[in-house]
Amino acid sequence: MLHLKLEDRLRAAVSEVIADANSEVVQVRPCPDPKFGDYQTTSLMTLAKQRKMNPRQFASEVLQRLDVSEWCESVEIAGAGFLNFRVKNAAVAAELESALKGGTLFFQRTTTPRTIVIDFSSPNVAKPMHVGHIRSTLLGDSLGRLLRLLGHRVITDNHIGDWGTQFGMLIVGWKRDLDRKALEADPVAEMDRLYKKIYAACETDLAVREQARQELVKLQRGDETNRAIWREMIALSQAQFDAIYRRLGVKFDHTIGESFYNPQLQATVDQLRARGIARESEGALAVFFEHVPALKEQPALIQKSDGGFNYTTTDLATLEYRLATWKPDDIVYVTDGRQQLHFQQLFAVLRQWHPEAKVNLAHVWFGSILGEDGKPFKTRTGENVKLADLLDEAEERAFAVVTEKSPELPEAQRREIARAVGISAVKYADLLPNRQSDYVFSWEKMLAMDGNTAVYLLYAYARIRSIFRKGSIDENSLRTAAIRLEASHEIALGKHLLKFGLVLEAAKDDYRPNFICNYLYDLASIFAGFFENCPVLKSEAKVRESRSALCLLTGSVLKQGLEVLGIKPLEQM
Ligand code: ARG
């Protein structure tokens, strides 16, 4: 990795200037503006500031001791004291050649793997999975793929909402109003109907509310009838979730629902009380955070005045179970932004409860999906959009796109391609925006052939594959190809390929797969420029070989990048 080689030399030079400097902080990153160079470091300024040195003076002292002439044409001090590196084409070519020989694709697997639990998707029993759950599902899945690719031990856990007060109401509804036929036809819709009906009744009718409370108590005490109903609701819901996961190609290592932790809740609360971490407040039990400024006014309730437990209690028991079972270095929770306070409280309780725990806890949150009117994304009749319907529509619309582009293919094949394209388009559209901003859902945008879309990237990949078919190029023979970077489009492509690993690292550090989307889009665009300006198959042997190898590497990086996003590229479209 070229940037690592530069980084090593730079660290050595820094140590020569300041013997005890923590050279770990010295990093080489892509230069934001290629006008000034290919790589850049801003770390020297940070170091200089810490030591109260003049940053430009420090940079020039480091520069005097820095020898990177085997890879760089020039290194220049710029601005307040950063260094810009311009690399030699030969150095870029050497990196490309080593990747061809079977090295990794411009990224490095970590030598210090972490054990990382990812809690994502986590839909609720008896409720349709909605578009909010799709963001958690896709983001979590992509982060899992990314972390695994970089060499970490990833444990994914689907924390299904299969416990809680809603089951009191659901059981009342089930006993009074269940329509078996409707349940067979669409179980989740029927359960949703029951829930809404009883929920409304509870608002106005005290007797119904009391009934729901009693059914809940019976369920919690293990009443056989209520347990059986509850189990059936879980099984029916899980079947629906599984159908969606199958379509999305998402798998979990574990699916441990909230109910699993039920037996631990009392003990969890007792412990927190005994340790003086939780205390009574207006009949309920809560943890106060006097020492955490942001949470001063926001105690976390862990037991209600009627003795019932809540979401936080379950999450505390879950946290303890995960720490004991998997001994993770990190736990990552992927949910929407409205749960920020909940996770701040949860993390703050853990720090009091297990101050020795070294685990790093991260809440990776995301914004909402909006309709084109800028309001929360709903159907025309104002209902929540169901995930299954959304995926159906994506496939249908993709079929129209594929038919327009390749009318000559037989319908069965176009259908198959459309299935992949439709799902990929939804995934990509969801991963592309900065996760913390709300985004507007638009079919036209996500299925556009020439924007930053899955469709565009999939076609770019398929086009590369078709070059190989057309030219009957033997990919194996390219392993030892000599890369020649002469035309500006070749140089730009080669330099961009090298940055793949840096982008993967940045996406990992910030839990932001959108960095990968943007990188791949740039790659496909740069490749399009190269392909237009640099004939591949019609060139003389040496050039043809070098350019074919550039096509091969571009295809491999595209494929790897798409796979991290959970998108499987097609060989032919
Ligand atoms: N079931 C919750 C919901 O639909 C998400 C659970 C997230 N994970 C957790 N450990 N709290 O909002």
Coordinates of C-alpha atoms and ligand atoms in Angstrom, one line a residue:
M1 CA 0.0 0.0 0.0
L2 CA 1.6 3.2 -1.2
H3 CA 0.2 5.5 1.4
L4 CA 1.4 3.2 4.1
K5 CA 4.9 3.2 2.7
L6 CA 4.8 7.0 2.7
E7 CA 3.4 7.0 6.2
D8 CA 6.3 4.8 7.4
R9 CA 8.9 7.0 6.0
L10 CA 7.2 10.1 7.3
R11 CA 6.9 8.6 10.8
A12 CA 10.6 7.9 10.8
A13 CA 11.4 11.4 9.7
V14 CA 9.2 12.8 12.4
S15 CA 11.0 10.7 15.0
E16 CA 14.3 12.1 13.9
V17 CA 13.0 15.6 14.5
I18 CA 11.3 14.9 17.8
A19 CA 12.6 11.7 19.3
D20 CA 9.6 11.1 21.7
A21 CA 6.8 12.0 19.3
N22 CA 3.9 9.6 19.1
S23 CA 4.4 8.9 15.4
E24 CA 1.2 6.8 15.4
V25 CA -0.8 10.0 14.9
V26 CA 1.0 10.7 11.6
Q27 CA -1.3 9.8 8.7
V28 CA -1.1 10.0 5.0
R29 CA -4.5 10.5 3.3
P30 CA -5.7 11.3 -0.2
C31 CA -5.2 14.9 -1.2
P32 CA -8.6 16.5 -1.4
D33 CA -7.7 18.4 -4.5
P34 CA -5.6 16.6 -7.1
K35 CA -4.3 19.9 -8.3
F36 CA -2.0 20.0 -5.3
G37 CA -1.0 16.3 -5.1
D38 CA -2.1 12.8 -4.8
Y39 CA -1.6 12.3 -1.0
Q40 CA -1.4 14.7 1.9
T41 CA -0.6 14.8 5.5
T42 CA -2.1 17.3 7.9
S43 CA -0.7 15.5 11.0
L44 CA 2.5 17.6 11.2
M45 CA 0.4 20.6 12.1
T46 CA -1.2 18.8 15.0
L47 CA 2.1 17.7 16.3
A48 CA 3.6 21.1 16.0
K49 CA 0.7 22.7 17.8
Q50 CA 1.0 20.2 20.7
R51 CA 4.7 21.2 21.0
K52 CA 4.1 24.9 20.4
M53 CA 6.4 24.8 17.4
N54 CA 6.0 26.8 14.2
P55 CA 4.2 24.4 12.0
R56 CA 5.8 25.4 8.7
Q57 CA 9.2 25.3 10.3
F58 CA 8.5 21.9 11.7
A59 CA 7.2 20.7 8.4
S60 CA 10.4 21.9 6.7
E61 CA 12.6 20.1 9.3
V62 CA 10.7 16.9 8.7
L63 CA 10.9 17.4 5.0
Q64 CA 14.7 17.7 5.2
R65 CA 14.9 14.2 6.7
L66 CA 12.2 12.6 4.5
D67 CA 13.3 10.5 1.5
V68 CA 10.5 9.2 -0.5
S69 CA 12.1 9.7 -3.9
E70 CA 11.6 6.1 -5.0
W71 CA 7.8 6.7 -5.0
C72 CA 7.3 10.5 -5.3
E73 CA 8.0 13.0 -7.9
S74 CA 7.7 15.8 -5.4
V75 CA 6.8 16.6 -1.8
E76 CA 5.8 20.1 -1.0
I77 CA 4.9 22.1 2.1
A78 CA 1.7 23.9 1.6
G79 CA -0.7 26.1 3.6
A80 CA -0.2 26.3 7.3
G81 CA 2.2 23.3 7.3
F82 CA 0.9 20.3 5.5
L83 CA 2.8 18.2 3.1
N84 CA 1.5 17.3 -0.4
F85 CA 2.9 14.2 -2.1
R86 CA 2.9 13.8 -5.9
V87 CA 3.6 10.1 -6.7
K88 CA 5.4 8.7 -9.7
N89 CA 3.4 6.8 -12.3
A90 CA 5.9 4.0 -12.0
A91 CA 5.1 3.6 -8.3
V92 CA 1.4 3.5 -9.0
A93 CA 2.0 0.9 -11.7
A94 CA 4.0 -1.2 -9.3
E95 CA 1.1 -1.3 -6.8
L96 CA -1.3 -2.2 -9.5
E97 CA 1.0 -5.0 -10.6
S98 CA 1.3 -6.4 -7.2
A99 CA -2.5 -6.5 -6.8
L100 CA -2.7 -8.4 -10.1
K101 CA -0.3 -11.0 -8.8
G102 CA -2.8 -11.8 -6.1
G103 CA -2.1 -9.3 -3.3
T104 CA -5.2 -7.8 -1.7
L105 CA -7.1 -5.2 -3.6
F106 CA -5.4 -2.1 -2.2
F107 CA -6.5 -2.7 1.4
Q108 CA -5.0 -4.5 4.3
R109 CA -6.6 -7.0 6.7
T110 CA -6.0 -5.9 10.2
T111 CA -3.3 -7.6 12.3
T112 CA -5.2 -6.7 15.5
P113 CA -8.7 -8.1 14.9
R114 CA -11.5 -6.9 17.2
T115 CA -14.6 -8.8 18.2
I116 CA -17.5 -6.6 17.2
V117 CA -21.2 -7.3 17.9
I118 CA -23.6 -5.6 15.6
D119 CA -27.2 -5.3 16.7
F120 CA -29.3 -4.4 13.7
S121 CA -32.6 -4.8 11.9
S122 CA -34.4 -5.8 15.2
P123 CA -38.1 -5.5 14.0
N124 CA -41.0 -6.0 16.2
V125 CA -43.3 -9.1 16.4
A126 CA -46.9 -8.7 15.1
K127 CA -46.0 -5.5 13.3
P128 CA -45.1 -5.2 9.6
M129 CA -41.5 -4.4 9.0
H130 CA -41.5 -0.9 7.7
V131 CA -39.0 1.3 5.8
G132 CA -37.3 2.4 9.0
H133 CA -36.2 -1.2 9.6
I134 CA -34.8 -1.4 6.1
R135 CA -32.3 1.3 6.9
S136 CA -31.1 -0.6 10.0
T137 CA -31.1 -3.9 8.1
L138 CA -29.0 -2.6 5.2
L139 CA -26.6 -0.4 7.2
G140 CA -26.0 -3.1 9.7
D141 CA -25.5 -5.7 7.1
S142 CA -23.1 -3.6 5.1
L143 CA -21.1 -2.7 8.2
G144 CA -20.8 -6.4 9.1
R145 CA -19.5 -7.2 5.6
L146 CA -17.0 -4.3 5.8
L147 CA -15.7 -5.2 9.2
R148 CA -15.3 -8.8 8.2
L149 CA -13.5 -7.9 5.0
L150 CA -11.0 -5.9 7.0
G151 CA -10.3 -8.9 9.2
H152 CA -12.4 -8.4 12.3
R153 CA -14.5 -11.0 14.1
V154 CA -18.1 -9.9 13.6
I155 CA -21.1 -11.3 15.5
T156 CA -24.5 -10.1 14.2
D157 CA -27.5 -10.3 16.4
N158 CA -31.1 -9.6 15.5
H159 CA -32.7 -8.2 18.7
I160 CA -36.3 -8.9 17.8
G161 CA -39.0 -7.0 19.8
D162 CA -40.9 -10.1 21.0
W163 CA -41.7 -8.9 24.5
G164 CA -43.5 -6.0 26.1
T165 CA -46.9 -4.5 27.1
Q166 CA -48.2 -4.7 23.5
F167 CA -48.7 -8.4 24.0
G168 CA -51.4 -7.8 26.6
M169 CA -53.4 -6.0 24.0
L170 CA -52.6 -8.4 21.2
I171 CA -53.8 -11.4 23.3
V172 CA -57.1 -9.6 24.1
G173 CA -57.5 -9.0 20.4
W174 CA -56.5 -12.5 19.5
K175 CA -59.1 -14.0 21.9
R176 CA -61.9 -11.6 21.0
D177 CA -61.6 -10.8 17.3
L178 CA -59.2 -13.1 15.6
D179 CA -60.1 -13.8 11.9
R180 CA -58.4 -17.1 11.3
K181 CA -58.9 -16.8 7.5
A182 CA -57.3 -13.4 7.4
L183 CA -54.5 -14.7 9.6
E184 CA -53.7 -17.4 7.2
A185 CA -53.8 -15.0 4.2
D186 CA -51.6 -12.3 5.7
P187 CA -50.7 -13.0 9.3
V188 CA -48.9 -9.8 10.0
A189 CA -51.6 -7.7 8.6
E190 CA -54.2 -9.5 10.8
M191 CA -52.1 -9.1 13.9
D192 CA -51.6 -5.4 13.1
R193 CA -55.3 -5.0 12.7
L194 CA -56.0 -6.6 16.1
Y195 CA -53.4 -4.5 17.8
K196 CA -54.7 -1.2 16.3
K197 CA -58.3 -2.2 17.3
I198 CA -57.5 -3.0 20.9
Y199 CA -55.1 -0.1 21.2
A200 CA -57.9 2.2 20.2
A201 CA -60.3 0.5 22.6
C202 CA -57.9 0.8 25.5
E203 CA -57.8 4.6 24.9
T204 CA -61.5 4.9 25.7
D205 CA -62.5 1.8 27.6
L206 CA -61.0 1.2 31.0
A207 CA -62.3 -2.3 31.1
V208 CA -60.4 -3.3 28.0
R209 CA -57.3 -1.7 29.4
E210 CA -57.7 -3.7 32.6
Q211 CA -58.2 -6.9 30.5
A212 CA -55.0 -6.2 28.5
R213 CA -53.1 -5.8 31.8
Q214 CA -54.4 -9.1 33.1
E215 CA -53.6 -11.0 29.9
L216 CA -50.1 -9.6 30.1
V217 CA -49.6 -10.7 33.7
K218 CA -50.9 -14.1 32.8
L219 CA -48.4 -14.3 29.9
Q220 CA -45.6 -13.2 32.2
R221 CA -46.6 -15.8 34.8
G222 CA -46.4 -18.6 32.1
D223 CA -50.1 -19.2 31.5
E224 CA -50.2 -22.0 28.9
T225 CA -52.9 -20.5 26.6
N226 CA -51.3 -17.1 26.5
R227 CA -47.8 -18.6 26.0
A228 CA -49.1 -20.6 23.0
I229 CA -50.7 -17.5 21.4
W230 CA -47.5 -15.5 22.0
R231 CA -45.4 -18.2 20.5
E232 CA -47.6 -18.4 17.4
M233 CA -47.4 -14.7 16.9
I234 CA -43.6 -14.9 17.1
A235 CA -43.4 -17.8 14.6
L236 CA -45.7 -16.0 12.1
S237 CA -43.8 -12.8 12.3
Q238 CA -40.4 -14.5 12.0
A239 CA -41.6 -16.2 8.8
Q240 CA -42.4 -12.7 7.4
F241 CA -39.0 -11.3 8.5
D242 CA -37.2 -14.3 7.0
A243 CA -38.9 -13.8 3.6
I244 CA -37.7 -10.2 3.6
Y245 CA -34.2 -11.2 4.7
R246 CA -34.0 -13.8 2.0
R247 CA -35.0 -11.3 -0.7
L248 CA -32.4 -8.8 0.7
G249 CA -29.7 -11.5 1.1
V250 CA -29.2 -10.7 4.7
K251 CA -28.2 -13.2 7.3
F252 CA -27.6 -13.1 11.1
D253 CA -25.4 -15.1 13.3
H254 CA -27.9 -14.9 16.1
T255 CA -31.6 -13.9 16.5
I256 CA -32.0 -13.4 20.2
G257 CA -35.3 -11.6 20.9
E258 CA -36.0 -9.4 23.9
S259 CA -38.0 -12.2 25.6
F260 CA -34.8 -14.2 26.1
Y261 CA -33.6 -11.7 28.7
N262 CA -36.9 -11.6 30.6
P263 CA -35.6 -14.0 33.3
Q264 CA -32.7 -11.6 34.0
L265 CA -34.6 -8.4 34.4
Q266 CA -35.4 -8.6 38.1
A267 CA -31.9 -9.5 39.0
T268 CA -30.5 -6.7 36.8
V269 CA -32.7 -4.2 38.6
D270 CA -31.9 -5.6 42.0
Q271 CA -28.2 -5.4 41.4
L272 CA -28.4 -1.8 40.2
R273 CA -30.5 -0.9 43.3
A274 CA -28.2 -2.8 45.7
R275 CA -25.1 -1.1 44.2
G276 CA -26.8 2.3 44.7
I277 CA -26.8 3.0 41.0
A278 CA -30.6 3.0 40.7
R279 CA -32.9 4.7 43.3
E280 CA -36.5 5.1 43.8
S281 CA -38.2 8.1 42.3
E282 CA -42.0 8.7 42.5
G283 CA -42.6 5.0 43.1
A284 CA -40.5 3.9 40.1
L285 CA -36.8 3.0 39.9
A286 CA -34.4 5.1 38.0
V287 CA -30.7 5.7 37.3
F288 CA -29.6 9.4 37.6
F289 CA -26.7 10.9 35.8
E290 CA -25.7 13.9 37.9
H291 CA -22.1 13.7 36.6
V292 CA -23.1 13.5 32.9
P293 CA -23.9 17.1 31.8
A294 CA -26.0 16.1 28.8
L295 CA -28.1 13.6 30.9
K296 CA -28.4 15.6 34.1
E297 CA -32.2 16.2 33.6
Q298 CA -32.7 12.8 32.0
P299 CA -32.8 9.9 34.4
A300 CA -33.3 6.4 32.9
L301 CA -36.3 4.6 34.1
I302 CA -35.5 0.9 34.7
Q303 CA -38.6 -0.3 36.6
K304 CA -42.1 1.3 36.4
S305 CA -44.2 2.0 39.5
D306 CA -46.3 -1.1 38.8
G307 CA -43.2 -3.3 38.9
G308 CA -43.0 -3.7 35.1
F309 CA -39.8 -3.5 33.2
N310 CA -39.1 -1.5 30.1
Y311 CA -36.9 -1.2 26.9
T312 CA -33.9 0.0 29.0
T313 CA -34.1 -2.8 31.5
T314 CA -34.1 -5.3 28.6
D315 CA -31.2 -3.6 26.9
L316 CA -29.2 -3.6 30.2
A317 CA -29.7 -7.3 30.6
T318 CA -28.8 -7.8 26.9
L319 CA -25.6 -5.8 27.3
E320 CA -24.5 -7.9 30.2
Y321 CA -25.2 -11.1 28.4
R322 CA -23.3 -10.0 25.4
L323 CA -20.3 -9.0 27.4
A324 CA -20.2 -12.3 29.2
T325 CA -20.9 -14.4 26.2
W326 CA -18.9 -12.9 23.4
K327 CA -16.4 -10.7 25.2
P328 CA -16.7 -8.1 22.5
D329 CA -14.3 -5.1 22.0
D330 CA -17.2 -3.2 20.4
I331 CA -20.9 -3.3 20.3
V332 CA -22.6 -1.4 17.5
Y333 CA -26.3 -0.6 17.6
V334 CA -27.9 0.4 14.4
T335 CA -31.3 2.2 14.9
D336 CA -33.0 5.4 13.9
G337 CA -32.0 8.8 15.4
R338 CA -35.0 9.0 17.7
Q339 CA -33.3 6.4 20.0
Q340 CA -30.3 8.6 20.7
L341 CA -31.3 9.4 24.2
H342 CA -32.0 5.8 25.0
F343 CA -28.6 4.7 23.9
Q344 CA -26.8 7.6 25.7
Q345 CA -28.6 6.5 28.9
L346 CA -27.8 2.9 28.3
F347 CA -24.1 3.5 27.7
A348 CA -24.0 5.8 30.8
V349 CA -25.6 3.2 33.0
L350 CA -23.1 0.6 31.9
R351 CA -20.1 2.9 32.8
Q352 CA -21.5 3.1 36.4
W353 CA -22.4 -0.6 36.5
H354 CA -19.3 -2.0 35.0
P355 CA -16.7 0.7 35.2
E356 CA -14.0 -1.8 34.4
A357 CA -15.5 -2.8 31.1
K358 CA -13.3 -1.7 28.2
V359 CA -16.0 -2.3 25.6
N360 CA -16.5 0.5 23.1
L361 CA -20.2 1.2 22.6
A362 CA -21.5 2.9 19.5
H363 CA -24.9 4.0 18.5
V364 CA -24.9 4.2 14.7
W365 CA -28.1 6.2 14.0
F366 CA -29.8 7.3 10.9
G367 CA -32.4 9.7 9.7
S368 CA -35.8 9.1 8.2
I369 CA -36.9 8.3 4.7
L370 CA -39.2 11.0 3.3
G371 CA -41.7 11.0 0.5
E372 CA -41.2 13.4 -2.4
D373 CA -43.4 15.8 -0.5
G374 CA -40.8 16.0 2.2
K375 CA -43.0 14.3 4.8
P376 CA -42.4 10.9 6.2
F377 CA -42.6 8.3 3.5
K378 CA -46.2 6.8 3.3
T379 CA -48.4 5.2 0.8
R380 CA -50.9 7.3 -1.1
T381 CA -53.6 6.4 1.5
G382 CA -51.3 7.5 4.3
E383 CA -50.3 4.1 5.6
N384 CA -46.7 3.0 6.5
V385 CA -45.1 1.6 3.4
K386 CA -44.6 -2.1 3.8
L387 CA -41.2 -3.5 3.0
A388 CA -42.5 -6.4 0.9
D389 CA -44.6 -4.0 -1.3
L390 CA -41.7 -1.7 -1.7
L391 CA -39.4 -4.5 -2.9
D392 CA -42.1 -5.8 -5.3
E393 CA -42.4 -2.4 -6.8
A394 CA -38.6 -2.0 -7.1
E395 CA -38.5 -5.2 -9.1
E396 CA -41.3 -4.2 -11.3
R397 CA -39.8 -0.8 -12.1
A398 CA -36.4 -2.3 -12.7
F399 CA -38.0 -4.7 -15.2
A400 CA -39.0 -1.6 -17.3
V401 CA -35.5 -0.2 -17.1
V402 CA -33.9 -3.5 -18.1
T403 CA -36.3 -4.0 -20.9
E404 CA -35.6 -0.6 -22.3
K405 CA -31.8 -1.2 -22.1
S406 CA -31.8 -4.8 -23.4
P407 CA -35.0 -5.6 -25.3
E408 CA -33.2 -8.4 -27.1
L409 CA -32.9 -10.6 -24.0
P410 CA -35.6 -13.2 -23.4
E411 CA -38.2 -12.2 -20.8
A412 CA -37.2 -14.8 -18.2
Q413 CA -33.7 -13.4 -18.2
R414 CA -34.9 -9.8 -18.1
R415 CA -37.0 -10.8 -15.0
E416 CA -34.1 -12.3 -13.3
I417 CA -31.9 -9.3 -14.0
A418 CA -34.7 -7.0 -12.8
R419 CA -34.9 -8.8 -9.5
A420 CA -31.3 -8.2 -8.8
V421 CA -31.3 -4.7 -10.1
G422 CA -34.5 -3.7 -8.2
I423 CA -33.2 -4.9 -4.9
S424 CA -29.8 -3.5 -5.5
A425 CA -31.3 -0.1 -6.4
V426 CA -33.2 0.1 -3.1
K427 CA -30.1 -1.0 -1.2
Y428 CA -27.8 1.5 -2.9
A429 CA -30.3 4.4 -2.6
D430 CA -30.5 3.7 1.1
L431 CA -26.8 3.5 1.7
L432 CA -25.8 6.4 -0.5
P433 CA -27.0 9.4 1.6
N434 CA -25.1 10.5 4.7
R435 CA -26.8 8.3 7.2
Q436 CA -27.7 11.0 9.6
S437 CA -29.6 13.1 7.1
D438 CA -33.2 12.4 6.1
Y439 CA -33.5 11.4 2.5
V440 CA -36.2 11.6 -0.1
F441 CA -37.2 8.3 -1.6
S442 CA -37.4 8.6 -5.4
W443 CA -37.9 5.8 -7.8
E444 CA -36.8 7.9 -10.8
K445 CA -33.5 8.8 -9.0
M446 CA -32.7 5.4 -7.7
L447 CA -33.3 3.7 -11.1
A448 CA -31.5 6.3 -13.2
M449 CA -29.1 4.8 -15.6
D450 CA -26.6 7.6 -15.5
G451 CA -26.6 9.0 -11.9
N452 CA -24.9 7.8 -8.7
T453 CA -27.1 4.6 -8.6
A454 CA -26.7 0.9 -8.4
V455 CA -28.0 0.6 -11.9
Y456 CA -25.1 2.7 -13.2
L457 CA -22.5 0.7 -11.2
L458 CA -24.0 -2.6 -12.2
Y459 CA -23.9 -1.6 -15.9
A460 CA -20.3 -0.4 -15.5
Y461 CA -19.3 -3.8 -14.1
A462 CA -21.2 -5.8 -16.7
R463 CA -19.6 -3.7 -19.4
I464 CA -16.2 -4.6 -18.1
R465 CA -17.1 -8.3 -18.1
S466 CA -18.3 -7.9 -21.7
I467 CA -14.9 -6.6 -22.7
F468 CA -13.4 -9.8 -21.5
R469 CA -15.9 -11.9 -23.3
K470 CA -15.6 -10.0 -26.5
G471 CA -11.8 -10.0 -26.5
S472 CA -11.6 -13.6 -25.2
I473 CA -9.1 -12.3 -22.8
D474 CA -7.5 -14.9 -20.5
E475 CA -7.6 -13.3 -17.0
N476 CA -5.0 -15.6 -15.6
S477 CA -2.4 -14.4 -18.1
L478 CA -2.9 -10.9 -16.8
R479 CA -1.5 -11.8 -13.5
T480 CA 2.0 -11.0 -14.7
A481 CA 0.9 -8.1 -17.0
A482 CA 3.2 -5.1 -17.1
I483 CA 1.1 -1.9 -16.4
R484 CA 2.0 1.2 -18.4
L485 CA 0.5 4.4 -17.3
E486 CA 0.9 7.0 -20.0
A487 CA -2.4 8.5 -21.1
S488 CA -3.9 10.9 -18.5
H489 CA -7.0 8.7 -18.2
E490 CA -4.9 5.7 -17.4
I491 CA -3.0 7.6 -14.7
A492 CA -6.2 8.9 -13.2
L493 CA -7.7 5.4 -13.1
G494 CA -4.6 3.8 -11.6
K495 CA -4.4 6.4 -8.9
H496 CA -8.0 6.1 -8.0
L497 CA -7.8 2.3 -7.7
L498 CA -5.1 2.7 -5.1
K499 CA -7.3 4.6 -2.8
F500 CA -9.9 1.9 -2.3
G501 CA -8.4 0.7 1.0
L502 CA -8.3 4.2 2.4
V503 CA -12.0 4.5 1.6
L504 CA -12.8 1.2 3.3
E505 CA -10.9 2.4 6.4
A506 CA -12.7 5.7 6.5
A507 CA -16.1 4.0 6.1
K508 CA -15.2 1.7 8.9
D509 CA -14.0 4.4 11.3
D510 CA -17.2 6.4 10.8
Y511 CA -19.6 3.6 10.2
R512 CA -20.5 5.2 6.9
P513 CA -20.9 3.0 3.9
N514 CA -21.8 6.0 1.8
F515 CA -18.1 6.8 1.5
I516 CA -17.8 3.5 -0.5
C517 CA -20.8 4.4 -2.7
N518 CA -19.2 7.7 -3.6
Y519 CA -15.8 6.1 -4.3
L520 CA -17.3 3.5 -6.5
Y521 CA -19.3 6.1 -8.4
D522 CA -16.1 8.0 -9.0
L523 CA -14.4 4.9 -10.1
A524 CA -17.1 4.0 -12.6
S525 CA -17.0 7.6 -13.9
I526 CA -13.2 7.6 -14.2
F527 CA -13.4 4.2 -15.9
A528 CA -15.9 5.5 -18.4
G529 CA -13.5 8.3 -19.3
F530 CA -10.7 5.9 -19.7
F531 CA -12.7 3.5 -21.8
E532 CA -13.8 6.3 -24.1
N533 CA -10.3 7.6 -24.6
C534 CA -8.1 4.6 -24.4
P535 CA -9.0 1.7 -26.8
V536 CA -8.5 -1.6 -25.1
L537 CA -9.0 -4.5 -27.6
K538 CA -7.9 -2.6 -30.6
S539 CA -4.5 -1.5 -29.2
E540 CA -1.2 -3.2 -29.9
A541 CA -0.2 -6.2 -27.7
K542 CA 1.6 -4.4 -24.9
V543 CA -0.9 -1.6 -24.5
R544 CA -3.8 -4.0 -24.9
E545 CA -2.4 -6.1 -22.1
S546 CA -1.9 -3.2 -19.7
R547 CA -5.3 -1.7 -20.4
S548 CA -7.0 -5.1 -20.1
A549 CA -5.3 -5.4 -16.7
L550 CA -6.6 -2.0 -15.7
C551 CA -10.1 -3.2 -16.7
L552 CA -9.6 -6.3 -14.6
L553 CA -8.6 -4.4 -11.5
T554 CA -11.4 -1.9 -12.0
G555 CA -13.9 -4.8 -12.2
S556 CA -12.5 -6.5 -9.2
V557 CA -12.6 -3.3 -7.1
L558 CA -16.1 -2.6 -8.3
K559 CA -17.2 -6.1 -7.4
Q560 CA -15.6 -6.0 -4.0
G561 CA -17.0 -2.6 -3.2
L562 CA -20.5 -3.6 -4.2
E563 CA -20.3 -6.8 -2.2
V564 CA -19.5 -4.7 0.9
L565 CA -22.7 -2.9 0.2
G566 CA -24.5 -6.2 0.0
I567 CA -24.9 -5.9 -3.8
K568 CA -23.9 -8.8 -6.0
P569 CA -22.9 -7.7 -9.4
L570 CA -24.1 -9.5 -12.6
E571 CA -21.8 -10.8 -15.3
Q572 CA -24.2 -9.8 -18.0
M573 CA -27.1 -7.3 -18.2
Ligands
ARG1 N1 -37.1 -3.2 18.2 C1 -36.6 -1.8 18.2 C2 -37.3 -1.0 17.2 O1 -38.0 -1.5 16.3 C3 -35.1 -1.8 17.8 C4 -34.2 -2.5 18.8 C5 -32.7 -2.0 18.6 N2 -31.8 -2.8 19.4 C6 -31.7 -2.6 20.8 N3 -30.8 -3.4 21.4 N4 -32.4 -1.7 21.4 O2 -37.3 0.2 17.3

